[in-house]
Coordinates of C-alpha atoms in Angstrom, one line a residue:
X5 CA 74.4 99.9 113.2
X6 CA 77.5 102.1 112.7
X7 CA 80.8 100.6 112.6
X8 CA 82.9 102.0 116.1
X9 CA 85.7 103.8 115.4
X10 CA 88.8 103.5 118.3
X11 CA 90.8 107.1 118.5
X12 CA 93.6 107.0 121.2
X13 CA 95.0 110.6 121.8
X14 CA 98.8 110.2 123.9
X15 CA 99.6 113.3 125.4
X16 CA 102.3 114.4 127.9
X17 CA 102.2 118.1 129.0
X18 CA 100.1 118.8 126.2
X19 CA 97.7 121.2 127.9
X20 CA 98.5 124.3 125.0
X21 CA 96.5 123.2 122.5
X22 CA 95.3 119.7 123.9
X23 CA 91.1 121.1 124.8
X24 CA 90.7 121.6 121.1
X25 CA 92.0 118.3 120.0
X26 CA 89.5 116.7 122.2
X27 CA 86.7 119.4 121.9
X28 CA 86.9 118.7 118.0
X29 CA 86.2 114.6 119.0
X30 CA 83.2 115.7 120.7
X31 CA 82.2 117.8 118.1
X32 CA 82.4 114.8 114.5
X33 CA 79.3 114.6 112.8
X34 CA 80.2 110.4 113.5
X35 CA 79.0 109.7 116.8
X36 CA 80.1 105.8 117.0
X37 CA 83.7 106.6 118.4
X38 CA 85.4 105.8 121.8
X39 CA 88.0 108.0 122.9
X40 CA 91.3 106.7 124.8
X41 CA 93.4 109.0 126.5
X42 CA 97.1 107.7 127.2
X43 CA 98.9 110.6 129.5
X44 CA 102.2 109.9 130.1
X45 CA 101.8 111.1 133.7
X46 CA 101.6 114.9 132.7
X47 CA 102.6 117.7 135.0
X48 CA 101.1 120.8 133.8
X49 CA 97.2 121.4 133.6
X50 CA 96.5 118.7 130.8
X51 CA 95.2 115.7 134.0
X52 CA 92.4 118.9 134.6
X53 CA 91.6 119.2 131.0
X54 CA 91.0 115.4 130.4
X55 CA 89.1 115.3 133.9
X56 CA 86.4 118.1 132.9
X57 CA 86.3 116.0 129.2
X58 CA 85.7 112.4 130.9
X59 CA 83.0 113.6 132.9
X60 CA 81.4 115.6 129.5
X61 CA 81.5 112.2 127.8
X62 CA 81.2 108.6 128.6
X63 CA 83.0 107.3 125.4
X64 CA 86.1 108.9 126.5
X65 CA 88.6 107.3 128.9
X66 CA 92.0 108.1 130.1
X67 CA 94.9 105.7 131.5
X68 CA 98.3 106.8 132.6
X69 CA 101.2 105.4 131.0
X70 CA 104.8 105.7 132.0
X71 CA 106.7 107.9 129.2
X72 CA 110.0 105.8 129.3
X73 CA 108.2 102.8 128.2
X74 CA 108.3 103.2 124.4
X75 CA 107.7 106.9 124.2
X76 CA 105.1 107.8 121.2
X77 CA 105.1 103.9 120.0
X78 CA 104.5 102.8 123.7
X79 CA 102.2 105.0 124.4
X80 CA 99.6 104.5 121.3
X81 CA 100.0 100.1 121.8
X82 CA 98.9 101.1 125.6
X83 CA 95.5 103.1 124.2
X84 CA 95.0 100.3 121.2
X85 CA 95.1 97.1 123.3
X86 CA 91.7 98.6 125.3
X87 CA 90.4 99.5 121.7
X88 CA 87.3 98.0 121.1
X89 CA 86.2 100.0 117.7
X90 CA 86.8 97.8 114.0
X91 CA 88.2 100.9 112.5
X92 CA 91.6 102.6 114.2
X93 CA 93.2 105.8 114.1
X94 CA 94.6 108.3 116.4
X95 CA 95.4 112.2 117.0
X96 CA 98.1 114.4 118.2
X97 CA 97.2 116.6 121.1
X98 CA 97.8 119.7 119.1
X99 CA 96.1 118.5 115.8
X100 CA 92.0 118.2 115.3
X101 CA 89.7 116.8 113.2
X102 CA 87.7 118.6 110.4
X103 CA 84.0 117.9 112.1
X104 CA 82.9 115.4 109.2
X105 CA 86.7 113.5 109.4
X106 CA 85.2 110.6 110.8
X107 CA 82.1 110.2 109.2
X108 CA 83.6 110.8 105.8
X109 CA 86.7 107.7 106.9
X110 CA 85.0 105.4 108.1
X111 CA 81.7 106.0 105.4
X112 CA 84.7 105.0 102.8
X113 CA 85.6 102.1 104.9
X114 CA 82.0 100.6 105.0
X115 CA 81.4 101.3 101.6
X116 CA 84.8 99.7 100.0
X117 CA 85.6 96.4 101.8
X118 CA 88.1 95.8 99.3
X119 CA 90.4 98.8 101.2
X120 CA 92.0 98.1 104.5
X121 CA 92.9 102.0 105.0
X122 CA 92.3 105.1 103.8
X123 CA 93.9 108.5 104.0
X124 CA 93.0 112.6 103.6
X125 CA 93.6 115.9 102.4
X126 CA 95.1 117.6 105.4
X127 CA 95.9 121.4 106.6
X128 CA 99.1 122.9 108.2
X129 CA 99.2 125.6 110.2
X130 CA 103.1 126.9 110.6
X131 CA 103.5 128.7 114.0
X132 CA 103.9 132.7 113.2
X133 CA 102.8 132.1 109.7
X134 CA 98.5 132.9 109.2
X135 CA 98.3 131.4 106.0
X136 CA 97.6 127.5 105.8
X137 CA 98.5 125.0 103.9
X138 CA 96.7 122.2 102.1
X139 CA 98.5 119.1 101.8
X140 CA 97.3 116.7 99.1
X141 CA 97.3 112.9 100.0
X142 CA 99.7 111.1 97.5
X143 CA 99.6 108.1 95.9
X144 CA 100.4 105.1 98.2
X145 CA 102.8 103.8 95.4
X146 CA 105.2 106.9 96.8
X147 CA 105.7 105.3 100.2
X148 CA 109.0 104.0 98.9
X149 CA 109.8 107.4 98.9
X150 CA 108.2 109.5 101.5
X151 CA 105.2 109.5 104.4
X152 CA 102.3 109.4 101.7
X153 CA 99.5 108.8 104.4
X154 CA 98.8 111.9 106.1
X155 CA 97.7 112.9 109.9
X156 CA 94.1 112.2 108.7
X157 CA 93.6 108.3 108.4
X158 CA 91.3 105.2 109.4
X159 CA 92.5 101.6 109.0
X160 CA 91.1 98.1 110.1
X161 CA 91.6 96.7 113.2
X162 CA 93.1 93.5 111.4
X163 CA 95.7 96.1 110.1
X164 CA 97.0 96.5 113.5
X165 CA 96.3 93.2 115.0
X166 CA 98.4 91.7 111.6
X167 CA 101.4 94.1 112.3
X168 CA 101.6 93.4 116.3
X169 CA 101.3 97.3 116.9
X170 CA 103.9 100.1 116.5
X171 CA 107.4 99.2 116.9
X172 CA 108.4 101.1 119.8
X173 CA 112.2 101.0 118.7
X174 CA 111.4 103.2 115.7
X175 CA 110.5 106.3 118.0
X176 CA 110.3 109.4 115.6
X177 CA 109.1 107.0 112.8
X178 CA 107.1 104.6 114.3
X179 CA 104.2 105.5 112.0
X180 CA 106.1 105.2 108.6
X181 CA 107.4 101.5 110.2
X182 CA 104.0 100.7 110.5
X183 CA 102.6 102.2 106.8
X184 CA 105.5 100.2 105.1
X185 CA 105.3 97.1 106.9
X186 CA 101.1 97.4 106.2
X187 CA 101.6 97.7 102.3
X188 CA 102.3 94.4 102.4
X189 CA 99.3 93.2 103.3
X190 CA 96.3 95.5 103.1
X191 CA 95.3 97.8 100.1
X192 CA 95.9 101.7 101.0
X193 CA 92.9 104.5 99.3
X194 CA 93.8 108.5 99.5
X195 CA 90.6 110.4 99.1
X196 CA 91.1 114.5 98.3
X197 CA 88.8 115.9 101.4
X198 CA 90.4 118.6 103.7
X199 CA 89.3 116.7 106.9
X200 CA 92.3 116.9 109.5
X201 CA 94.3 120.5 110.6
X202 CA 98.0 120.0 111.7
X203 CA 99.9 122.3 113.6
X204 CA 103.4 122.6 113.4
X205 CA 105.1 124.8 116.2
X206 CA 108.2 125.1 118.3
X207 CA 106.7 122.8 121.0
X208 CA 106.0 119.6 118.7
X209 CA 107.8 116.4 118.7
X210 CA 108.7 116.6 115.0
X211 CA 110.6 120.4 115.7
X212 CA 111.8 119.6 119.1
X213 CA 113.7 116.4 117.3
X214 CA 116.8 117.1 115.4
X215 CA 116.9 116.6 111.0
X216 CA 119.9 114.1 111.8
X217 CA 117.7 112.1 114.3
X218 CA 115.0 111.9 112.2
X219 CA 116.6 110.8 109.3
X220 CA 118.6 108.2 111.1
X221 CA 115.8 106.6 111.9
X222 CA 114.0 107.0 108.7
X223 CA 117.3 105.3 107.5
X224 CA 116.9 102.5 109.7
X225 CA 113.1 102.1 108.8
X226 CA 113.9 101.5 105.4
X227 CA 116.8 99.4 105.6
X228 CA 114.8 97.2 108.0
X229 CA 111.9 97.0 105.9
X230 CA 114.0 96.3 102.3
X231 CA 114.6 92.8 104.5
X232 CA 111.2 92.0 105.9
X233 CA 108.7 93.3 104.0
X234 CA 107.2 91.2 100.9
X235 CA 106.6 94.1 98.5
X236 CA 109.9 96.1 99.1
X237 CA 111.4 92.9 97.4
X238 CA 109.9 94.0 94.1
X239 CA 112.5 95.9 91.6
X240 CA 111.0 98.8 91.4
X241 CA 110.0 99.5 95.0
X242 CA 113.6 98.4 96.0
X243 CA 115.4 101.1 93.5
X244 CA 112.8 103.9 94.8
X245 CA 113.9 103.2 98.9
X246 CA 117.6 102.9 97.7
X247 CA 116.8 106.7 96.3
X248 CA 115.2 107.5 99.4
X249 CA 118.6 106.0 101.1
X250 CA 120.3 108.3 99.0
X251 CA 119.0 111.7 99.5
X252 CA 119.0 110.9 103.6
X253 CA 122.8 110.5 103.2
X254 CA 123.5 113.4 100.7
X255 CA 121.8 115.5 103.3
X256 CA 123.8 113.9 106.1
X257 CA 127.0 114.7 103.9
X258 CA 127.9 111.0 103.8
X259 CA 129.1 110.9 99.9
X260 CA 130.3 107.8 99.4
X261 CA 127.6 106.4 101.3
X262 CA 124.9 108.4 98.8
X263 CA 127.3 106.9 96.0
X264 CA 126.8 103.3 96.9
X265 CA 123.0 104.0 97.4
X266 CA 123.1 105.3 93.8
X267 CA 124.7 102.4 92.6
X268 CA 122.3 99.6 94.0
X269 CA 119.1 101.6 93.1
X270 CA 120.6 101.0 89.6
X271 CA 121.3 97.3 89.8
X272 CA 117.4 97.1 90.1
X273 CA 115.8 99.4 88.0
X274 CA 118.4 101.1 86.3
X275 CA 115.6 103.2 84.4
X276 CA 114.2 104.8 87.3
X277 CA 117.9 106.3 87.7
X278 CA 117.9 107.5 85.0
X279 CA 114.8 109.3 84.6
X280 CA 115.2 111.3 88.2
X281 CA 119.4 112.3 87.7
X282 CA 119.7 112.8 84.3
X283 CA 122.9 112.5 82.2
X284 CA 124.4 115.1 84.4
X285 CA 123.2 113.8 87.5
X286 CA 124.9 110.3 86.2
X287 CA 127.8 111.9 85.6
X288 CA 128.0 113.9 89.2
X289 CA 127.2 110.3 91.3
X290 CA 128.2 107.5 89.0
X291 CA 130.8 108.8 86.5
X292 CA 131.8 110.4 82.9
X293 CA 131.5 106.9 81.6
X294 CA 128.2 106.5 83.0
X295 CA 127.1 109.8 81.3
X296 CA 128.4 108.5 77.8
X297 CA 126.9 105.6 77.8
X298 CA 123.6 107.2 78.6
X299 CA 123.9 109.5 75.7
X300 CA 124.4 106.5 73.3
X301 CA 121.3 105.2 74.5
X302 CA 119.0 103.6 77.3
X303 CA 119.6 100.3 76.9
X304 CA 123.5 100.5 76.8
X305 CA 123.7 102.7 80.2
X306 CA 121.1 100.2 82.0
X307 CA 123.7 97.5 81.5
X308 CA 126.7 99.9 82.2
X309 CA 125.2 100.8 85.6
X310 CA 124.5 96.9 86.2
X311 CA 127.9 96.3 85.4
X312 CA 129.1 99.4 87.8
X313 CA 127.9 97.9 91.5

């Protein structure tokens, strides 16, 4: 017997593109799913759209959740404690899956207990802009340094039921809170198969939210995580989030703050420093001094740079 797969879908005022989210659920060449519905009490024509849908289909429910009570995080524990599926995942009302997404996911699940989660290929449409964009699913070694698992995802249910949910005080980055604190435990697969089309448009959480929101959060994430999460403790996963800190405060104009971000990268893997700056990057963040000692060699600038925190 198929394994059943658990999809919640939160929506609030999402009736633009929300009937082709749901119509491509209906449409997956996997047909052991249940669909859960969290509206956050919606006021345009999205409660008529999920009415017409419920009475299409038996696996799909809806519930109504408030949308001050945890926002995006709130919203997607409220669909996932009625899960009943072993495998998890859920979808944007203005994304849709490819028709084989959830065969293809859950297919690699049964087939490799050894992973816990596994991740796609994944199109973007940009709003005004006809040509799409494939995005290739990174390696899960580069989560230290950005979102590596994509829109187009199935995990375990012990993945969720080990990590207690989405943390509803990281709104904006809930899901990145949730891939870092999961690397800990469970063993992440890409797999290079288009099966997952995002939209991005002028309507969507991620543009409505400001660069400097986003990233604050992002900062807090990481900062959070570098104390609580087993594997961040690791040298070089450290040095690579202390990067990541880096380039969120360069782009936030904080200088010194990228400088001390720099600087403590350094003190755990000096090497990785100095692979992505360079001598001249050295010399712009850390120092002249910095920079001569590099060109002397790499073992005298990895104990300058210790020296420097």
């Amino acid at each position: 017997m198929a394994t059943l797969v658990s999809i919640v879908l939160p929506t609030y005022n999402g009736a633009r593109y929300l009937e082709q989210a749901l119509q491509s659920v209906l449409d997956q060449t996997y047909t052991e799913w249940e669909l859960i519905i969290v509206d956050s009490y919606s006021t345009d024509d999205t409660p008529h759209i999920i009415a017409r849908f419920c009475d299409q289909d038996s696996r799909i429910r809806v519930i109504q959740h408030p949308k001050d009570q945890g926002r995006l995080p709130g919203a997607l524990n409220a669909g996932f404690a009625l899960a009943q599926g072993e495998y998890h995942t859920w979808l944007s009302d203005d994304n849709y899956f490819r028709p084989h997404a959830l065969e293809t996911l859950a297919t690699y699940l049964d087939t490799h207990p050894e992973i816990d989660l596994v991740y796609s290929d994944f199109t973007v449409f940009y709003e005004g802009n006809p040509t799409p964009e494939l995005r290739r699913a990174a390696d899960p070694d580069l989560l230290t340094e950005k979102t590596v698992v994509t829109p187009s995802f199935l995990y375990r249910r012990a993945v969720y039921e080990r990590l207690g949910g989405y943390r509803v005080e990281y709104f904006l980055s809930e899901d990145y809170d949730f891939w870092l604190r999961a690397y800990s435990y469970f063993r992440f697969q890409p797999i290079h198969e288009d099966l997952h089309v995002y939209r991005f448009h002028s309507q969507g959480l991620t543009a409505t939210a400001t660069r400097s929101a986003i990233d604050a959060v992002i900062e807090k994430t990481l900062l959070d995580n570098l104390e609580h999460s087993p594997w961040t403790r690791q040298r070089q996963p450290r040095s690579r989030i202390y990067l990541y800190l880096a380039r969120l405060a360069g782009r936030q104009g904080a200088a010194s703050r990228q400088r001390r971000y720099w600087l403590l990268a350094a003190r755990y893997a000096p090497e990785i420093v100095l692979r992505r700056l360079g001598l001249a990057g050295i010399e712009r963040f850390l120092g002249k001094a910095a920079k001569d000692k590099a060109s002397r060699g790499y073992l005298r600038v990895k104990q300058f740079l210790r020296r420097s925190r």
